[in-house]
CSV table of C-alpha atoms in Angstrom, one decimal:
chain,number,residue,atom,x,y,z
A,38,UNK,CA,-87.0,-150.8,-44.7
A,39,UNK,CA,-87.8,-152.6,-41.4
A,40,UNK,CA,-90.3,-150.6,-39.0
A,41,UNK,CA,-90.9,-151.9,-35.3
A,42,UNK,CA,-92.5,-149.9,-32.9
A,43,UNK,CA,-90.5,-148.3,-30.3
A,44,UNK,CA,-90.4,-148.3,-26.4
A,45,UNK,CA,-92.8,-146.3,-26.1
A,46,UNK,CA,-95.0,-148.2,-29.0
A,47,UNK,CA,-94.4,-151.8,-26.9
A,48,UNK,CA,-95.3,-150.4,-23.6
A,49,UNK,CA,-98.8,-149.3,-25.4
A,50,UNK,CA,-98.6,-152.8,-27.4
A,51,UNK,CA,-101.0,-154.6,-24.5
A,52,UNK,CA,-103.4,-151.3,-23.9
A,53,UNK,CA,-103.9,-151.4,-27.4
A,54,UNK,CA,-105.8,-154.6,-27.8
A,55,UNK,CA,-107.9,-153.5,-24.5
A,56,UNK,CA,-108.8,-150.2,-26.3
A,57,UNK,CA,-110.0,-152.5,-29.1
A,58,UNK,CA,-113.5,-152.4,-27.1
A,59,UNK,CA,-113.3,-148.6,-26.8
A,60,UNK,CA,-113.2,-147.8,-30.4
A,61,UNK,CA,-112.0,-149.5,-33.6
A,62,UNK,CA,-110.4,-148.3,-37.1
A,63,UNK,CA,-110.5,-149.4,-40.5
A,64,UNK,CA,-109.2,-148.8,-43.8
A,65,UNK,CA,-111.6,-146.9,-45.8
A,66,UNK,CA,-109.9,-147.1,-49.7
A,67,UNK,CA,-113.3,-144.8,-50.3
A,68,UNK,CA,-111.7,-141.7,-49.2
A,69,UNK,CA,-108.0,-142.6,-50.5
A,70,UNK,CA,-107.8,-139.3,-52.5
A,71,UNK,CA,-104.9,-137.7,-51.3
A,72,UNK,CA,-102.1,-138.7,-53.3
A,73,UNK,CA,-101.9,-135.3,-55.0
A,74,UNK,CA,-100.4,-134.1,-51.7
A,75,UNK,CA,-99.9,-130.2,-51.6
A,76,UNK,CA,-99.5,-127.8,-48.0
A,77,UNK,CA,-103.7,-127.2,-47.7
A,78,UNK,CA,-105.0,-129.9,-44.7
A,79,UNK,CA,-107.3,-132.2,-45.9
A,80,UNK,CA,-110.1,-133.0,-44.6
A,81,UNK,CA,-112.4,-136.2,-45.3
A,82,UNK,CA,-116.3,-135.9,-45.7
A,83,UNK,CA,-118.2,-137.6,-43.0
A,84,UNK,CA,-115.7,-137.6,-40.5
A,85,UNK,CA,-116.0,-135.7,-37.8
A,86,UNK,CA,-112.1,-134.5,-37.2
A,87,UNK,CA,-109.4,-135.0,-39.6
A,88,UNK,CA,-105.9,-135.8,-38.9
A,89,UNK,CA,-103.1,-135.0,-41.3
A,90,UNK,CA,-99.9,-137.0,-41.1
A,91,UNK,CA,-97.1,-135.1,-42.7
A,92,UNK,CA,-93.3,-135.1,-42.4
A,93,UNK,CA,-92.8,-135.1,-38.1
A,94,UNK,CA,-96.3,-133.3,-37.8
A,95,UNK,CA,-99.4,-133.7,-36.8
A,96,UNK,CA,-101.9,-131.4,-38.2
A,97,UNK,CA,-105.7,-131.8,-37.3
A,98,UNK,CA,-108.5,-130.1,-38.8
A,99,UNK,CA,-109.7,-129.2,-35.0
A,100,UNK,CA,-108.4,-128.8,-32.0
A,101,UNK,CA,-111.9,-129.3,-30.1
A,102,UNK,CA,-114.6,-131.5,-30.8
A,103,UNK,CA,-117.7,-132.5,-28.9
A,104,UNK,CA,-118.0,-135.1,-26.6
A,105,UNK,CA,-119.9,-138.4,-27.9
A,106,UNK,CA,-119.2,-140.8,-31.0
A,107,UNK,CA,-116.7,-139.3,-33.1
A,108,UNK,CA,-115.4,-140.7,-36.1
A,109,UNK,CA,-112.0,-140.0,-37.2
A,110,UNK,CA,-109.6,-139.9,-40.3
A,111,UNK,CA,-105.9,-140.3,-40.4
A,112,UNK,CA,-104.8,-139.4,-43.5
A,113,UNK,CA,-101.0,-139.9,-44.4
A,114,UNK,CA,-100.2,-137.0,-47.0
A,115,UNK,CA,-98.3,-138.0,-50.0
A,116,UNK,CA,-96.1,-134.0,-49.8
A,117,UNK,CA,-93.2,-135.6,-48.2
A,118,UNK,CA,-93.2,-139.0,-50.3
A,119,UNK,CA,-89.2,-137.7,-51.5
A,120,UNK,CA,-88.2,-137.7,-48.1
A,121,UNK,CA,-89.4,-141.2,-47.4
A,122,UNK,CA,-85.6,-142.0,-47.6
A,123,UNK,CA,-85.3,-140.3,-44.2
A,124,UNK,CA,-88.2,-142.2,-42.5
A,125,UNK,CA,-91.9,-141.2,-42.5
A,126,UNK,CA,-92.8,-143.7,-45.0
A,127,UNK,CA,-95.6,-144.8,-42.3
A,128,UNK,CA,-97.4,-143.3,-39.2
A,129,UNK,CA,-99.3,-144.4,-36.8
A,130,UNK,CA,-102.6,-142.5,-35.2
A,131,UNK,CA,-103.3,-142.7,-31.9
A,132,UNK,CA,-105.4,-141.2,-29.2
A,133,UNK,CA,-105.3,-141.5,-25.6
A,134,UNK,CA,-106.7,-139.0,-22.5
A,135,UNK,CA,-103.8,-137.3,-20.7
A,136,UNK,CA,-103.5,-137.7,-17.4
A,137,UNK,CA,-104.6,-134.7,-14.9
A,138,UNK,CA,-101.6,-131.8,-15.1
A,139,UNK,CA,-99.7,-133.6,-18.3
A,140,UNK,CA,-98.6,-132.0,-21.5
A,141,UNK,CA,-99.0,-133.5,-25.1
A,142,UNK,CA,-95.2,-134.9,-25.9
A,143,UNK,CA,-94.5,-136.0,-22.4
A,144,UNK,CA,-95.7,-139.7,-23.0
A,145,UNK,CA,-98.2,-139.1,-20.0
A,146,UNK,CA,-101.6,-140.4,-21.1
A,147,UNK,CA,-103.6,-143.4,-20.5
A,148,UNK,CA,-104.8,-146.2,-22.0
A,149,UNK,CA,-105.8,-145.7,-26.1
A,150,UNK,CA,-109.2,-145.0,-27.2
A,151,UNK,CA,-108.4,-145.4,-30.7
A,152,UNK,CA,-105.1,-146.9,-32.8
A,153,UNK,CA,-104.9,-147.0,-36.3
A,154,UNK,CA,-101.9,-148.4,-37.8
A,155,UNK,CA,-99.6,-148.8,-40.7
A,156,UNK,CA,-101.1,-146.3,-42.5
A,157,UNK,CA,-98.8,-146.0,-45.4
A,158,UNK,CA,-98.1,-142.6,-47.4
A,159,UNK,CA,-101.5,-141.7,-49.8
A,160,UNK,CA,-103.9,-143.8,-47.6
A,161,UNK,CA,-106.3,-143.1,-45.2
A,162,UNK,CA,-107.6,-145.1,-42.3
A,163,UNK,CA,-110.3,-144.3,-40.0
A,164,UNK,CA,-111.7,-145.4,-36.7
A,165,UNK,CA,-115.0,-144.7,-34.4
A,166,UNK,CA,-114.1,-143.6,-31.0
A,167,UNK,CA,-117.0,-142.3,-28.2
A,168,UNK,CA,-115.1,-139.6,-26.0
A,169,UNK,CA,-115.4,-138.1,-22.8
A,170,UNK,CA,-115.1,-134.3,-22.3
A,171,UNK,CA,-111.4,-133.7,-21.4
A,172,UNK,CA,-107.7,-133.3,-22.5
A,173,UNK,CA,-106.4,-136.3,-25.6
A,174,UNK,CA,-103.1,-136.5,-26.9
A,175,UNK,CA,-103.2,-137.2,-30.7
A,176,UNK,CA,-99.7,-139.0,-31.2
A,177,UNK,CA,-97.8,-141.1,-34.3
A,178,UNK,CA,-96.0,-143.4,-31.7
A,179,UNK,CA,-93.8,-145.8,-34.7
A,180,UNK,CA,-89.9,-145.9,-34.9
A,181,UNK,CA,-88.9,-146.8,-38.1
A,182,UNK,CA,-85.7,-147.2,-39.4
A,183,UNK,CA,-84.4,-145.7,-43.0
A,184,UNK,CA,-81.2,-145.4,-44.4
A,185,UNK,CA,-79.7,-147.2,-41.5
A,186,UNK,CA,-81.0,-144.3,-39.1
A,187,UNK,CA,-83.8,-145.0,-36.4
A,188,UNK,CA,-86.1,-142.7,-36.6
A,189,UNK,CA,-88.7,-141.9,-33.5
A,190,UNK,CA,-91.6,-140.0,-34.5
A,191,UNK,CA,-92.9,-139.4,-31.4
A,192,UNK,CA,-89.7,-137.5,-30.6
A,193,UNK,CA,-90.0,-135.6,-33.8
A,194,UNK,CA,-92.9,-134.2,-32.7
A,195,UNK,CA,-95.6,-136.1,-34.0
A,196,UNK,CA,-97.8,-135.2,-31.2
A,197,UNK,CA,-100.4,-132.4,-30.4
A,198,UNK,CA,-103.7,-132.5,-27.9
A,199,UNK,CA,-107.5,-132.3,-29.1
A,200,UNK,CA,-109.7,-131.1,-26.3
A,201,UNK,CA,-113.0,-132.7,-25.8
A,202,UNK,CA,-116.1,-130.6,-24.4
């Protein structure tokens, strides 16, 4: 299977290495325990806000948090790991403030506060991010292709916003 990232992935590409300043990720093997998979969110002891990557959703364990240092998990359930055939075999987490009037799914945010990448199915990666108060688009922006389909999952609706007080 070959992944690339997609148009809107490369247009992000070069905002990505200037959000590297604004907050960073890592893999954290530590927390890895979700292979067992299963419909209940997870959520990851001493992070702030969870993220649940699933089959063309995004479920987090919030959808406000408090402004400040945040640290955040991605963690890429192992529930849809027979599917895999028909692409979802990685995600991508990333977060960026939408701009004033914009919806989450319309591509209209700015640069990324956080990016944390090829995270495959059963791991987890996290990433420090300090946020302002306002309206963040939470967004899996890979296109992978799988069984000689491309899959987008931005347009699958990997997407959902996270308001910050």
């Amino acid at each position: 299977m070959r992944l690339r990232f997609g148009l809107i992935g490369l247009a992000l590409a070069a905002g990505a290495v200037l959000a590297a300043a604004c907050g960073g990720g890592s893999d954290d093997s530590s927390m890895n325990d979700m292979s067992a998979g299963g419909d209940a969110p997870m959520t990851v002891a001493g992070a702030d806000l969870t993220v649940n990557l699933t089959y063309w959703a995004m479920e987090p364990s919030g959808k406000e948090v408090s402004a400040g240092m945040l640290k955040i998990a991605a963690v890429h359930k192992m529930d849809h790991a027979a599917n895999a055939k028909d692409g979802g075999a990685m995600h991508q987490l990333v977060l960026a403030k939408l701009e004033p009037g914009a919806k989450a799914g319309e591509g209209k945010f700015g640069k990324l506060a956080l990016n944390l990448t090829d995270i495959k199915m059963g791991e987890t990666k996290t990433g420090e991010v300090n946020l302002e108060p306002g309206t963040y688009e939470l967004a899996c922006l890979m296109v992978e292709e799988a069984g000689g389909k491309t899959y987008n999952h931005y347009d699958k609706g990997m997407f959902t916003t996270l308001t910050v007080r």
